[in-house]
Amino acid sequence: MNEPDTEAEALWSDAILAAEVFATDPSFIGGVRVRSFSGPVRETWLQLVQDLLPQNTPWRRIPAHVSESRLLGGLDLAATLKYGKPVAETGILQECDNGVAILAMAERANRSIVALLCSALDQKSVTL
């Protein structure tokens, strides 16, 4: 009979604790850095976090190729031209106000996008 992998159990216990701490007040905590291969372990952890948050908490994934205007919002050029007056586009960060934004593979993200995310975290607001 094999003994349980105590190191893996300890790591998972730490991961659960991190999820619980983050879910208590995501805005105050500011974020969590998860180092994991994509797959069932990471998805299980993300689902745990989502289950710990209040129902209807905004939850958005930020695509790796996101543009600054899609991230922050701004002028919707096509709608503005169509209606002849300025029309605002809602950004991903605005969509997940008081919620959670997930940037998978952050190490591959464009530096300007990372800078904008860091600024939003520091200021606790989005500045256009």
Coordinates of C-alpha atoms in Angstrom, one line a residue:
M1 CA 0.0 0.0 0.0
N2 CA 1.4 3.4 -1.0
E3 CA 1.7 6.2 1.5
P4 CA -0.2 9.4 0.6
D5 CA 2.0 12.0 -1.0
T6 CA 2.3 14.4 2.0
E7 CA 4.2 17.0 0.0
A8 CA 1.4 17.2 -2.6
E9 CA -1.2 17.3 0.2
A10 CA 0.6 20.1 1.9
L11 CA 0.8 22.1 -1.3
W12 CA -2.9 21.6 -2.0
S13 CA -3.7 22.6 1.6
D14 CA -1.7 25.8 1.0
A15 CA -3.6 26.4 -2.3
I16 CA -6.9 26.0 -0.5
L17 CA -5.9 28.4 2.2
A18 CA -4.8 31.0 -0.5
A19 CA -8.2 30.6 -2.2
E20 CA -10.0 31.1 1.1
V21 CA -8.0 34.2 2.0
F22 CA -8.4 35.7 -1.5
A23 CA -12.1 35.0 -1.5
T24 CA -12.6 36.9 1.8
D25 CA -11.8 40.2 0.1
P26 CA -10.4 40.1 -3.4
S27 CA -10.2 43.9 -3.7
F28 CA -8.1 44.2 -0.5
I29 CA -5.9 41.2 -1.3
G30 CA -5.3 42.5 -4.8
G31 CA -4.7 39.3 -6.5
V32 CA -3.2 35.8 -6.5
R33 CA -0.3 34.5 -8.6
V34 CA -1.0 30.9 -9.5
R35 CA 1.8 28.8 -11.0
S36 CA 0.4 25.8 -12.6
F37 CA 0.2 24.0 -15.9
S38 CA -3.1 24.5 -17.6
G39 CA -5.3 21.6 -16.8
P40 CA -7.6 20.1 -14.2
V41 CA -5.6 21.1 -11.1
R42 CA -5.7 24.8 -12.1
E43 CA -9.3 24.6 -13.2
T44 CA -10.3 22.9 -9.9
W45 CA -8.5 25.7 -7.9
L46 CA -10.2 28.4 -10.0
Q47 CA -13.6 26.7 -9.5
L48 CA -12.9 26.6 -5.7
V49 CA -12.2 30.3 -5.7
Q50 CA -15.4 31.0 -7.7
D51 CA -17.4 28.8 -5.3
L52 CA -16.1 30.7 -2.3
L53 CA -17.0 34.1 -3.7
P54 CA -20.5 35.5 -3.3
Q55 CA -22.9 34.4 -6.0
N56 CA -23.0 36.7 -9.1
T57 CA -19.5 38.0 -8.4
P58 CA -18.2 39.1 -11.8
W59 CA -15.6 36.7 -13.2
R60 CA -13.8 37.5 -16.5
R61 CA -10.8 35.9 -18.3
I62 CA -8.5 38.4 -20.0
P63 CA -7.4 37.0 -23.4
A64 CA -3.6 37.0 -23.9
H65 CA -4.1 39.1 -27.1
V66 CA -6.4 41.8 -25.5
S67 CA -6.1 45.3 -26.7
E68 CA -5.8 48.3 -24.4
S69 CA -9.2 49.6 -25.6
R70 CA -10.9 46.2 -24.9
L71 CA -9.2 46.0 -21.5
L72 CA -10.0 49.5 -20.3
G73 CA -12.9 50.5 -22.6
G74 CA -13.1 53.7 -24.5
L75 CA -14.7 55.0 -27.7
D76 CA -16.5 52.4 -29.8
L77 CA -15.6 53.8 -33.2
A78 CA -18.0 51.7 -35.2
A79 CA -21.0 52.6 -33.0
T80 CA -19.9 56.3 -32.9
L81 CA -19.8 56.5 -36.7
K82 CA -23.1 54.7 -37.0
Y83 CA -25.0 56.9 -34.5
G84 CA -23.2 60.1 -35.1
K85 CA -22.4 60.7 -31.4
P86 CA -19.8 59.3 -29.0
V87 CA -20.6 55.7 -27.9
A88 CA -18.6 54.2 -25.0
E89 CA -17.2 50.6 -25.2
T90 CA -17.2 48.8 -21.8
G91 CA -13.8 47.3 -21.0
I92 CA -13.1 44.0 -19.4
L93 CA -12.0 45.6 -16.2
Q94 CA -15.2 47.6 -16.0
E95 CA -17.2 44.4 -16.7
C96 CA -15.5 42.7 -13.7
D97 CA -15.8 45.7 -11.3
N98 CA -15.8 44.3 -7.7
G99 CA -15.0 40.9 -9.2
V100 CA -12.2 38.8 -10.5
A101 CA -10.1 39.2 -13.7
I102 CA -8.0 36.2 -14.7
L103 CA -4.9 36.7 -16.9
A104 CA -3.6 33.3 -17.8
M105 CA 0.1 33.1 -18.9
A106 CA 0.7 36.6 -17.6
E107 CA 4.4 36.2 -18.3
R108 CA 3.6 36.3 -22.0
A109 CA 1.3 39.3 -21.8
N110 CA 2.2 42.6 -23.5
R111 CA 4.1 44.9 -21.1
S112 CA 1.7 47.7 -21.7
I113 CA -1.2 45.5 -20.7
V114 CA 0.6 44.4 -17.6
A115 CA 1.4 48.0 -16.7
L116 CA -2.3 48.9 -17.1
L117 CA -3.4 46.0 -14.9
C118 CA -0.8 46.9 -12.2
S119 CA -2.0 50.5 -12.3
A120 CA -5.6 49.5 -11.9
L121 CA -4.6 47.3 -8.9
D122 CA -2.6 50.0 -7.3
Q123 CA -5.2 52.7 -7.8
K124 CA -8.2 50.4 -7.3
S125 CA -9.7 52.1 -10.3
V126 CA -9.4 52.3 -14.1
T127 CA -8.1 55.4 -15.6
L128 CA -8.6 56.1 -19.3

